[in-house]
Amino acid sequence: MASGSLQKPILIAGGGIGGLSTAIALARHGIATRILEARETFSEAGAGIQIGPNGTHVLKELGVADQLRPLAGSPSAINVMNAREGTRLTTLPLGNWIEERHGGPYWVLHRRDLHAALLKAATACEHIEITTRFEVRDVKDDGDGVHVGNAQGVQISGAGLIGADGIWSRIRQCVFDAPPLQPSGKLAARAVMPGQDIDTLFSGNKIGVWLSPNSHIVHYPVRGGRDIAVVLIVPDTGHQPNGAGFNANWNTPRGADQLLRRLGPVAPQLIDFLQIVPSWRSWTLYDPPVLSDWSKGRVTLLGDAAHPMLPFLAQGAVMALEDAVVIANLIAQEPANLPDAFHKFAAMRVKRTSRVQAESRRNGQIYHLGPLPAQARNLTMKVIPPRRLMHRYDWLYGWRERGDYERSS
Ligand SMILES: Cc1cc2nc3c(=O)[nH]c(=O)nc-3n(C[C@H](O)[C@H](O)[C@H](O)COP(=O)(O)OP(=O)(O)OC[C@H]3O[C@@H](n4cnc5c(N)ncnc54)[C@H](O)[C@@H]3O)c2cc1C
């Protein structure tokens, strides 16, 4: 088996979606890893997550799709709404249509369910060791292996290091010359609430996206429709830093009134819906750096550490899932030459992930257009057939790790 060529396990900093899925993908090739997670317990905060067909395909490959299927929703469509007028601009097909087109479903999940399924699979794997309460602070690559240390001076060595330590990546800071994150001028707020007794416009089996100048709202059912996940993005006037590192705060309680004031004028049914959300948690969104390379010697990055992105395309976690299978396949091909596998990994992924970063930013600009340009956008959405609008994302959802299925748009 491939692991025979590695004297020590590969270290993975971070046990989030990227770190766990990478460890599982490597274990399927018989390659041993040790995950070093800063937190004491894994408590994924209450939030929803959308996983497009390019991501559900990876979940199947990792062997966790069967466990997740009963917990996942498969929305039939995305209703794109004019938030000011409360009118529908277009209905984009998902459900069977997208599954047939791209060979995998479009899922909506509670984030905790996704993380728990990955953690269960990783914990059951003999090739994966998980160490919690280990915050990687420093990294040394001596050419034959890597040595990481924490604040208490404990050192752990491995054959190589994969930094899957999220948007505030310490590994990115230690090893790569990346510019610091800058506040994006937007604030995100999220909630998960019971789905009973809520207008079917908000509780049906569809994703709702409501567009307003400088703001938007997304909602979708999770846990088989029992709950509804809501995300609200509004201007960030009095920017308060989230803090950095693994304990960056994305849990600031925020009153509905304060959020609605930032949202500006919207349709009464949307206000009624947002006001019944029992509690909001908010955090500042940061402008992601775009790295042209993220591998050096025996150290590489993946997921948000390598290519953090604004959440306007719902693809950050999906990119981490894609990374996981790509890097595992490359390491399995040449386990004795990690620097080469890491170098190929970054070279193979940078074009796609920077395109997704750029498209995500562009989507945010389109969502948040001011009143006049928004009229042109709304007209375009109304006249272009919905399937044609979705074909523009074939390059995204049609991805396969071996590159043998990528439709061009
Ligand atoms: C509002 C919003 C909505 C989103 N919606 C979607 C969506 O619908 N679909 C989607 O695909 N993506 C979505 N995303 C993006 C997604 O959440 C991230 O891209 C994804 O979580 C990245 O996974 P990761 O494993 O790279 O990082 P993380 O999930 O951040 O995991 C990093 C892990 O590393 C640990 N850690 C940090 N520092 C250290 C250290 N020094 N040493 C050891 N451990 C450390 C942390 O504790 C954490 O467990 C959304 C993001 C936002 C903000």
Tab-separated table of C-alpha atoms and ligand atoms in Angstrom:
chain	number	residue	atom	x	y	z
A	1	MET	CA	0.000	0.000	0.000
A	2	ALA	CA	1.071	3.592	-0.564
A	3	SER	CA	1.679	4.328	3.141
A	4	GLY	CA	4.633	1.942	3.121
A	5	SER	CA	6.738	4.657	1.506
A	6	LEU	CA	6.043	7.160	4.307
A	7	GLN	CA	7.953	6.681	7.564
A	8	LYS	CA	5.684	9.025	9.516
A	9	PRO	CA	2.067	10.138	9.169
A	10	ILE	CA	1.226	13.290	7.273
A	11	LEU	CA	0.159	16.021	9.711
A	12	ILE	CA	-3.048	17.930	9.021
A	13	ALA	CA	-3.587	21.191	10.927
A	14	GLY	CA	-7.345	21.658	11.397
A	15	GLY	CA	-10.214	19.198	11.763
A	16	GLY	CA	-12.841	21.167	9.849
A	17	ILE	CA	-14.525	20.015	6.635
A	18	GLY	CA	-11.252	20.262	4.651
A	19	GLY	CA	-9.000	18.539	7.203
A	20	LEU	CA	-11.351	15.645	7.945
A	21	SER	CA	-12.208	14.956	4.319
A	22	THR	CA	-8.517	15.003	3.353
A	23	ALA	CA	-7.674	12.492	6.093
A	24	ILE	CA	-10.509	10.200	4.942
A	25	ALA	CA	-9.458	10.506	1.290
A	26	LEU	CA	-5.842	9.614	2.188
A	27	ALA	CA	-6.933	6.720	4.413
A	28	ARG	CA	-8.733	5.234	1.412
A	29	HIS	CA	-5.281	4.958	-0.202
A	30	GLY	CA	-3.851	3.428	2.990
A	31	ILE	CA	-1.977	6.637	3.899
A	32	ALA	CA	-1.765	7.527	7.591
A	33	THR	CA	-2.488	11.046	8.881
A	34	ARG	CA	-2.561	12.807	12.216
A	35	ILE	CA	-5.075	15.639	12.553
A	36	LEU	CA	-4.098	18.403	14.980
A	37	GLU	CA	-7.175	20.417	15.944
A	38	ALA	CA	-6.963	23.529	18.105
A	39	ARG	CA	-10.424	23.235	19.590
A	40	GLU	CA	-11.166	20.963	22.504
A	41	THR	CA	-14.456	19.719	21.107
A	42	PHE	CA	-15.941	19.845	17.664
A	43	SER	CA	-19.032	22.014	17.979
A	44	GLU	CA	-20.032	23.236	14.550
A	45	ALA	CA	-22.089	26.367	15.081
A	46	GLY	CA	-25.767	26.398	14.067
A	47	ALA	CA	-25.820	27.139	10.367
A	48	GLY	CA	-26.855	25.609	7.093
A	49	ILE	CA	-24.619	24.665	4.193
A	50	GLN	CA	-25.299	24.078	0.491
A	51	ILE	CA	-23.341	21.368	-1.280
A	52	GLY	CA	-23.550	21.418	-5.087
A	53	PRO	CA	-23.170	18.270	-7.242
A	54	ASN	CA	-19.373	18.736	-7.398
A	55	GLY	CA	-19.354	18.389	-3.595
A	56	THR	CA	-21.945	15.613	-3.179
A	57	HIS	CA	-19.918	13.620	-5.692
A	58	VAL	CA	-16.924	13.879	-3.301
A	59	LEU	CA	-19.065	12.936	-0.271
A	60	LYS	CA	-20.073	9.779	-2.149
A	61	GLU	CA	-16.441	9.047	-2.981
A	62	LEU	CA	-15.509	9.460	0.707
A	63	GLY	CA	-18.202	6.971	1.730
A	64	VAL	CA	-20.298	9.405	3.822
A	65	ALA	CA	-23.154	10.134	1.394
A	66	ASP	CA	-25.339	7.230	2.584
A	67	GLN	CA	-25.187	8.436	6.163
A	68	LEU	CA	-25.988	12.004	5.139
A	69	ARG	CA	-28.793	11.282	2.642
A	70	PRO	CA	-31.588	11.025	5.283
A	71	LEU	CA	-30.465	14.333	6.803
A	72	ALA	CA	-29.972	16.181	3.531
A	73	GLY	CA	-32.569	18.160	1.648
A	74	SER	CA	-32.613	18.179	-2.124
A	75	PRO	CA	-34.375	21.459	-3.016
A	76	SER	CA	-36.341	21.497	-6.243
A	77	ALA	CA	-35.322	25.035	-7.273
A	78	ILE	CA	-33.912	28.433	-6.304
A	79	ASN	CA	-36.476	31.237	-6.183
A	80	VAL	CA	-34.683	34.501	-6.904
A	81	MET	CA	-36.769	37.335	-5.468
A	82	ASN	CA	-36.820	41.111	-5.643
A	83	ALA	CA	-36.620	41.865	-1.918
A	84	ARG	CA	-38.043	45.391	-2.199
A	85	GLU	CA	-41.129	44.404	-4.156
A	86	GLY	CA	-41.572	40.831	-2.923
A	87	THR	CA	-41.862	39.616	-6.524
A	88	ARG	CA	-40.192	36.614	-8.164
A	89	LEU	CA	-37.474	37.327	-10.719
A	90	THR	CA	-36.784	33.754	-11.803
A	91	THR	CA	-36.905	30.155	-10.613
A	92	LEU	CA	-33.693	28.229	-11.310
A	93	PRO	CA	-34.008	24.461	-11.538
A	94	LEU	CA	-32.242	22.137	-9.055
A	95	GLY	CA	-33.743	18.769	-7.921
A	96	ASN	CA	-33.852	16.053	-10.573
A	97	TRP	CA	-32.775	18.464	-13.294
A	98	ILE	CA	-29.376	19.238	-11.795
A	99	GLU	CA	-28.855	15.660	-10.607
A	100	GLU	CA	-29.401	14.349	-14.133
A	101	ARG	CA	-27.237	17.044	-15.704
A	102	HIS	CA	-24.275	16.636	-13.348
A	103	GLY	CA	-24.657	13.112	-11.999
A	104	GLY	CA	-25.042	14.152	-8.349
A	105	PRO	CA	-27.690	15.863	-6.199
A	106	TYR	CA	-27.636	19.451	-4.916
A	107	TRP	CA	-27.939	19.138	-1.141
A	108	VAL	CA	-28.737	21.495	1.716
A	109	LEU	CA	-27.593	20.361	5.154
A	110	HIS	CA	-27.180	21.475	8.702
A	111	ARG	CA	-23.459	22.190	9.023
A	112	ARG	CA	-23.269	20.134	12.191
A	113	ASP	CA	-24.652	17.048	10.396
A	114	LEU	CA	-22.010	17.321	7.671
A	115	HIS	CA	-19.166	17.762	10.145
A	116	ALA	CA	-20.457	14.954	12.391
A	117	ALA	CA	-20.617	12.501	9.455
A	118	LEU	CA	-17.040	13.309	8.428
A	119	LEU	CA	-15.834	13.057	12.041
A	120	LYS	CA	-17.540	9.695	12.507
A	121	ALA	CA	-15.947	8.326	9.336
A	122	ALA	CA	-12.510	9.674	10.345
A	123	THR	CA	-12.755	8.351	13.901
A	124	ALA	CA	-13.605	4.882	12.582
A	125	CYS	CA	-10.483	4.825	10.385
A	126	GLU	CA	-7.394	3.049	11.665
A	127	HIS	CA	-5.172	5.276	9.523
A	128	ILE	CA	-6.348	8.497	11.177
A	129	GLU	CA	-5.280	9.804	14.575
A	130	ILE	CA	-7.031	12.896	15.916
A	131	THR	CA	-5.406	15.111	18.546
A	132	THR	CA	-7.562	17.940	19.893
A	133	ARG	CA	-6.419	21.012	21.876
A	134	PHE	CA	-3.305	21.293	19.736
A	135	GLU	CA	-3.061	24.731	18.169
A	136	VAL	CA	-0.208	24.740	15.662
A	137	ARG	CA	1.888	27.846	16.302
A	138	ASP	CA	5.132	27.209	14.424
A	139	VAL	CA	6.338	25.037	11.572
A	140	LYS	CA	9.794	23.802	10.598
A	141	ASP	CA	10.516	21.885	7.399
A	142	ASP	CA	13.993	20.262	7.600
A	143	GLY	CA	13.818	18.704	4.140
A	144	ASP	CA	13.243	15.156	5.477
A	145	GLY	CA	10.115	15.920	7.489
A	146	VAL	CA	8.168	18.658	9.268
A	147	HIS	CA	8.015	19.594	12.942
A	148	VAL	CA	5.148	21.641	14.348
A	149	GLY	CA	4.930	23.174	17.804
A	150	ASN	CA	2.211	24.620	20.010
A	151	ALA	CA	2.327	27.468	22.547
A	152	GLN	CA	3.317	25.019	25.322
A	153	GLY	CA	6.415	23.978	23.373
A	154	VAL	CA	5.141	20.471	22.514
A	155	GLN	CA	6.581	19.304	19.169
A	156	ILE	CA	5.021	16.789	16.783
A	157	SER	CA	6.778	15.509	13.660
A	158	GLY	CA	5.413	14.147	10.431
A	159	ALA	CA	6.325	13.394	6.834
A	160	GLY	CA	4.637	16.607	5.682
A	161	LEU	CA	2.079	19.205	6.776
A	162	ILE	CA	-1.264	20.072	5.214
A	163	GLY	CA	-2.589	23.373	6.589
A	164	ALA	CA	-6.378	23.009	6.657
A	165	ASP	CA	-6.678	25.587	9.402
A	166	GLY	CA	-9.298	27.839	7.843
A	167	ILE	CA	-9.547	31.458	6.781
A	168	TRP	CA	-7.239	32.740	9.575
A	169	SER	CA	-4.626	30.075	8.752
A	170	ARG	CA	-1.573	30.197	10.973
A	171	ILE	CA	0.285	27.980	8.480
A	172	ARG	CA	-0.399	30.487	5.681
A	173	GLN	CA	1.006	33.203	7.907
A	174	CYS	CA	4.111	31.165	8.954
A	175	VAL	CA	5.121	29.706	5.620
A	176	PHE	CA	3.652	31.865	2.847
A	177	ASP	CA	3.927	35.541	2.193
A	178	ALA	CA	0.188	36.248	2.094
A	179	PRO	CA	-1.333	39.713	2.472
A	180	PRO	CA	-3.448	40.209	5.619
A	181	LEU	CA	-7.231	39.834	5.400
A	182	GLN	CA	-9.157	43.065	4.970
A	183	PRO	CA	-12.765	43.660	6.089
A	184	SER	CA	-15.049	43.434	3.052
A	185	GLY	CA	-17.569	46.028	4.232
A	186	LYS	CA	-20.226	43.327	4.685
A	187	LEU	CA	-21.653	41.737	7.781
A	188	ALA	CA	-23.160	38.236	7.762
A	189	ALA	CA	-25.821	37.025	10.190
A	190	ARG	CA	-27.182	33.509	10.413
A	191	ALA	CA	-29.845	31.488	12.187
A	192	VAL	CA	-31.430	28.053	12.158
A	193	MET	CA	-35.050	27.995	13.339
A	194	PRO	CA	-38.028	25.605	13.462
A	195	GLY	CA	-39.823	25.345	10.128
A	196	GLN	CA	-43.381	24.775	11.395
A	197	ASP	CA	-46.059	27.430	11.023
A	198	ILE	CA	-43.977	29.431	8.570
A	199	ASP	CA	-45.329	30.744	5.252
A	200	THR	CA	-44.613	28.186	2.514
A	201	LEU	CA	-42.783	30.884	0.554
A	202	PHE	CA	-40.049	30.489	3.181
A	203	SER	CA	-40.543	26.904	4.367
A	204	GLY	CA	-41.127	25.006	1.076
A	205	ASN	CA	-38.576	22.712	-0.554
A	206	LYS	CA	-36.805	25.558	-2.352
A	207	ILE	CA	-33.850	27.814	-1.744
A	208	GLY	CA	-34.928	31.468	-1.547
A	209	VAL	CA	-32.538	34.280	-2.504
A	210	TRP	CA	-33.875	37.817	-1.949
A	211	LEU	CA	-31.881	40.627	-3.598
A	212	SER	CA	-31.779	44.197	-2.338
A	213	PRO	CA	-29.290	47.058	-2.903
A	214	ASN	CA	-26.162	46.272	-0.821
A	215	SER	CA	-27.819	43.277	0.877
A	216	HIS	CA	-29.343	39.865	0.310
A	217	ILE	CA	-31.032	37.056	2.201
A	218	VAL	CA	-30.783	33.299	1.595
A	219	HIS	CA	-32.994	30.665	3.242
A	220	TYR	CA	-33.477	26.943	2.760
A	221	PRO	CA	-34.874	23.930	4.616
A	222	VAL	CA	-32.507	21.693	6.609
A	223	ARG	CA	-33.008	18.447	8.570
A	224	GLY	CA	-35.716	17.194	6.226
A	225	GLY	CA	-37.629	20.513	6.374
A	226	ARG	CA	-37.957	20.521	10.165
A	227	ASP	CA	-35.711	23.578	10.373
A	228	ILE	CA	-34.960	26.563	8.171
A	229	ALA	CA	-31.450	27.981	7.786
A	230	VAL	CA	-31.252	31.715	7.084
A	231	VAL	CA	-28.292	33.911	6.141
A	232	LEU	CA	-28.511	37.667	5.857
A	233	ILE	CA	-25.726	39.815	4.369
A	234	VAL	CA	-25.898	43.563	5.015
A	235	PRO	CA	-23.495	46.544	4.950
A	236	ASP	CA	-21.011	46.470	7.826
A	237	THR	CA	-21.107	50.015	9.087
A	238	GLY	CA	-19.379	49.939	12.496
A	239	HIS	CA	-16.884	47.158	11.653
A	240	GLN	CA	-15.890	45.126	14.724
A	241	PRO	CA	-13.017	42.679	14.173
A	242	ASN	CA	-13.963	39.011	14.679
A	243	GLY	CA	-10.601	38.299	16.241
A	244	ALA	CA	-8.282	35.882	14.492
A	245	GLY	CA	-7.292	32.251	14.665
A	246	PHE	CA	-9.356	29.189	15.491
A	247	ASN	CA	-11.437	31.035	18.071
A	248	ALA	CA	-12.345	33.974	15.797
A	249	ASN	CA	-15.812	34.983	16.852
A	250	TRP	CA	-18.621	34.354	14.427
A	251	ASN	CA	-21.201	34.246	17.178
A	252	THR	CA	-21.922	37.849	18.119
A	253	PRO	CA	-25.625	38.028	19.079
A	254	ARG	CA	-27.403	40.629	16.968
A	255	GLY	CA	-30.949	42.004	17.297
A	256	ALA	CA	-33.334	41.703	14.327
A	257	ASP	CA	-34.085	45.446	14.461
A	258	GLN	CA	-30.433	46.353	14.046
A	259	LEU	CA	-30.106	44.015	11.040
A	260	LEU	CA	-33.358	45.200	9.441
A	261	ARG	CA	-32.220	48.808	9.686
A	262	ARG	CA	-29.088	47.939	7.691
A	263	LEU	CA	-31.169	45.981	5.185
A	264	GLY	CA	-33.207	49.048	4.190
A	265	PRO	CA	-36.743	48.956	2.765
A	266	VAL	CA	-37.993	45.451	1.839
A	267	ALA	CA	-41.362	43.780	1.211
A	268	PRO	CA	-43.643	43.289	4.268
A	269	GLN	CA	-43.697	39.462	3.991
A	270	LEU	CA	-39.899	39.400	4.145
A	271	ILE	CA	-39.847	41.668	7.213
A	272	ASP	CA	-42.450	39.443	8.922
A	273	PHE	CA	-40.304	36.382	8.227
A	274	LEU	CA	-37.038	37.953	9.420
A	275	GLN	CA	-38.677	39.228	12.590
A	276	ILE	CA	-39.714	35.761	13.737
A	277	VAL	CA	-36.125	34.484	13.616
A	278	PRO	CA	-35.531	33.879	17.351
A	279	SER	CA	-31.852	34.839	17.512
A	280	TRP	CA	-29.245	36.041	15.075
A	281	ARG	CA	-25.481	35.487	15.274
A	282	SER	CA	-23.283	37.749	13.194
A	283	TRP	CA	-19.698	38.162	12.037
A	284	THR	CA	-17.680	40.347	9.696
A	285	LEU	CA	-16.884	39.036	6.211
A	286	TYR	CA	-13.276	39.476	5.091
A	287	ASP	CA	-11.924	40.024	1.611
A	288	PRO	CA	-9.972	36.894	0.750
A	289	PRO	CA	-6.402	37.048	-0.542
A	290	VAL	CA	-5.774	35.283	-3.866
A	291	LEU	CA	-2.567	33.212	-3.670
A	292	SER	CA	-0.809	32.119	-6.858
A	293	ASP	CA	0.897	29.217	-5.035
A	294	TRP	CA	0.402	27.604	-1.650
A	295	SER	CA	2.891	24.704	-1.553
A	296	LYS	CA	6.498	24.967	-0.353
A	297	GLY	CA	8.654	21.904	0.269
A	298	ARG	CA	6.789	19.572	2.627
A	299	VAL	CA	4.079	22.091	3.515
A	300	THR	CA	0.874	22.870	1.640
A	301	LEU	CA	-2.507	24.489	2.326
A	302	LEU	CA	-6.033	23.542	1.385
A	303	GLY	CA	-9.624	24.728	1.833
A	304	ASP	CA	-10.112	28.208	3.275
A	305	ALA	CA	-6.450	28.359	4.324
A	306	ALA	CA	-5.419	28.267	0.644
A	307	HIS	CA	-8.324	30.021	-1.068
A	308	PRO	CA	-10.807	31.643	1.320
A	309	MET	CA	-13.792	33.060	-0.508
A	310	LEU	CA	-16.776	35.298	-0.013
A	311	PRO	CA	-19.892	33.156	0.512
A	312	PHE	CA	-21.862	34.407	-2.538
A	313	LEU	CA	-21.526	31.201	-4.555
A	314	ALA	CA	-21.911	28.751	-1.615
A	315	GLN	CA	-18.751	26.903	-2.667
A	316	GLY	CA	-16.089	27.397	0.058
A	317	ALA	CA	-16.620	24.036	1.740
A	318	VAL	CA	-17.182	22.348	-1.613
A	319	MET	CA	-13.771	23.581	-2.796
A	320	ALA	CA	-12.250	22.057	0.370
A	321	LEU	CA	-13.961	18.742	-0.503
A	322	GLU	CA	-12.619	18.872	-4.055
A	323	ASP	CA	-9.121	19.674	-2.717
A	324	ALA	CA	-9.286	16.619	-0.456
A	325	VAL	CA	-9.691	14.059	-3.227
A	326	VAL	CA	-7.252	15.800	-5.568
A	327	ILE	CA	-4.430	15.951	-3.015
A	328	ALA	CA	-5.054	12.381	-1.857
A	329	ASN	CA	-4.831	11.052	-5.426
A	330	LEU	CA	-1.609	12.989	-6.066
A	331	ILE	CA	0.052	11.812	-2.836
A	332	ALA	CA	-0.993	8.229	-3.536
A	333	GLN	CA	0.735	8.437	-6.935
A	334	GLU	CA	4.085	9.410	-5.388
A	335	PRO	CA	4.033	8.985	-1.604
A	336	ALA	CA	7.840	9.049	-1.448
A	337	ASN	CA	7.921	12.520	-2.981
A	338	LEU	CA	5.579	14.744	-0.977
A	339	PRO	CA	7.124	18.051	-2.154
A	340	ASP	CA	6.388	17.077	-5.746
A	341	ALA	CA	2.837	15.931	-4.947
A	342	PHE	CA	2.186	19.182	-3.019
A	343	HIS	CA	3.622	21.285	-5.832
A	344	LYS	CA	1.411	19.524	-8.402
A	345	PHE	CA	-1.598	19.936	-6.110
A	346	ALA	CA	-1.309	23.738	-5.920
A	347	ALA	CA	-0.541	23.974	-9.638
A	348	MET	CA	-3.607	21.871	-10.454
A	349	ARG	CA	-6.013	23.716	-8.163
A	350	VAL	CA	-5.057	27.370	-8.333
A	351	LYS	CA	-6.804	28.148	-11.628
A	352	ARG	CA	-10.117	26.621	-10.604
A	353	THR	CA	-10.212	27.964	-7.051
A	354	SER	CA	-9.239	31.482	-8.109
A	355	ARG	CA	-12.017	31.373	-10.706
A	356	VAL	CA	-14.480	30.353	-7.975
A	357	GLN	CA	-13.154	33.141	-5.716
A	358	ALA	CA	-13.650	35.666	-8.533
A	359	GLU	CA	-17.127	34.371	-9.491
A	360	SER	CA	-18.175	34.485	-5.860
A	361	ARG	CA	-17.106	38.113	-5.578
A	362	ARG	CA	-18.841	38.935	-8.869
A	363	ASN	CA	-22.050	37.236	-7.706
A	364	GLY	CA	-21.995	39.424	-4.583
A	365	GLN	CA	-21.666	42.545	-6.737
A	366	ILE	CA	-24.592	41.451	-8.922
A	367	TYR	CA	-26.737	40.549	-5.890
A	368	HIS	CA	-26.067	43.916	-4.254
A	369	LEU	CA	-26.498	46.255	-7.260
A	370	GLY	CA	-27.995	49.671	-6.544
A	371	PRO	CA	-31.581	50.481	-7.642
A	372	LEU	CA	-30.863	51.567	-11.245
A	373	PRO	CA	-28.475	48.810	-12.392
A	374	ALA	CA	-30.659	46.354	-10.468
A	375	GLN	CA	-33.486	47.100	-12.914
A	376	ALA	CA	-31.337	45.866	-15.810
A	377	ARG	CA	-30.310	42.778	-13.815
A	378	ASN	CA	-33.915	42.001	-12.930
A	379	LEU	CA	-35.021	42.326	-16.545
A	380	THR	CA	-32.205	40.006	-17.677
A	381	MET	CA	-33.216	37.414	-15.097
A	382	LYS	CA	-36.817	37.584	-16.232
A	383	VAL	CA	-36.107	37.182	-19.956
A	384	ILE	CA	-33.319	34.562	-19.996
A	385	PRO	CA	-34.705	31.021	-19.713
A	386	PRO	CA	-33.827	29.627	-16.248
A	387	ARG	CA	-32.056	26.555	-17.627
A	388	ARG	CA	-29.861	28.776	-19.767
A	389	LEU	CA	-28.943	30.783	-16.653
A	390	MET	CA	-27.958	27.514	-14.923
A	391	HIS	CA	-25.872	26.312	-17.877
A	392	ARG	CA	-23.432	29.102	-17.034
A	393	TYR	CA	-22.431	27.030	-13.993
A	394	ASP	CA	-21.707	23.774	-15.818
A	395	TRP	CA	-17.969	24.369	-15.340
A	396	LEU	CA	-18.578	24.542	-11.587
A	397	TYR	CA	-21.048	21.757	-10.846
A	398	GLY	CA	-19.802	19.366	-13.554
A	399	TRP	CA	-16.300	19.034	-12.062
A	400	ARG	CA	-14.778	15.597	-11.483
A	401	GLU	CA	-11.414	15.072	-9.826
A	402	ARG	CA	-9.893	13.139	-12.683
A	403	GLY	CA	-10.854	15.848	-15.140
A	404	ASP	CA	-12.723	13.373	-17.344
A	405	TYR	CA	-16.018	15.180	-16.963
A	406	GLU	CA	-15.966	18.915	-17.195
A	407	ARG	CA	-18.587	20.434	-19.455
A	408	SER	CA	-17.594	23.762	-20.900
A	409	SER	CA	-20.101	26.573	-20.465
B	1	LIG	C1	-22.092	32.951	5.585
B	1	LIG	C2	-21.353	31.761	5.027
B	1	LIG	C3	-22.068	30.798	4.371
B	1	LIG	C4	-21.394	29.729	3.769
B	1	LIG	N1	-22.123	28.830	3.066
B	1	LIG	C5	-21.483	27.867	2.399
B	1	LIG	C6	-22.219	26.962	1.592
B	1	LIG	O1	-23.452	27.023	1.530
B	1	LIG	N2	-21.533	26.007	0.894
B	1	LIG	C7	-20.164	25.914	0.969
B	1	LIG	O2	-19.590	25.044	0.290
B	1	LIG	N3	-19.440	26.751	1.746
B	1	LIG	C8	-20.057	27.721	2.452
B	1	LIG	N4	-19.340	28.568	3.231
B	1	LIG	C9	-17.859	28.422	3.311
B	1	LIG	C10	-17.440	27.297	4.243
B	1	LIG	O3	-17.994	27.475	5.511
B	1	LIG	C11	-15.909	27.251	4.361
B	1	LIG	O4	-15.344	27.424	3.096
B	1	LIG	C12	-15.443	25.903	4.931
B	1	LIG	O5	-15.887	25.761	6.258
B	1	LIG	C13	-13.919	25.794	4.875
B	1	LIG	O6	-13.506	24.580	5.471
B	1	LIG	P1	-12.032	24.447	6.034
B	1	LIG	O7	-11.931	23.063	6.557
B	1	LIG	O8	-11.054	24.912	5.034
B	1	LIG	O9	-11.938	25.498	7.230
B	1	LIG	P2	-12.768	25.510	8.636
B	1	LIG	O10	-14.106	24.899	8.470
B	1	LIG	O11	-12.687	26.923	9.120
B	1	LIG	O12	-11.900	24.584	9.568
B	1	LIG	C14	-10.647	24.989	10.077
B	1	LIG	C15	-10.337	24.157	11.327
B	1	LIG	O13	-8.993	24.433	11.732
B	1	LIG	C16	-8.956	24.642	13.135
B	1	LIG	N5	-7.791	25.498	13.388
B	1	LIG	C17	-7.656	26.818	13.119
B	1	LIG	N6	-6.412	27.237	13.425
B	1	LIG	C18	-5.731	26.150	13.857
B	1	LIG	C19	-4.384	25.936	14.294
B	1	LIG	N7	-3.481	26.936	14.317
B	1	LIG	N8	-4.008	24.695	14.695
B	1	LIG	C20	-4.915	23.658	14.659
B	1	LIG	N9	-6.212	23.811	14.262
B	1	LIG	C21	-6.601	25.037	13.851
B	1	LIG	C22	-10.305	25.282	13.449
B	1	LIG	O14	-10.639	25.124	14.815
B	1	LIG	C23	-11.227	24.503	12.511
B	1	LIG	O15	-11.692	23.315	13.107
B	1	LIG	C24	-19.979	29.626	3.871
B	1	LIG	C25	-19.268	30.565	4.598
B	1	LIG	C26	-19.930	31.639	5.160
B	1	LIG	C27	-19.131	32.651	5.898
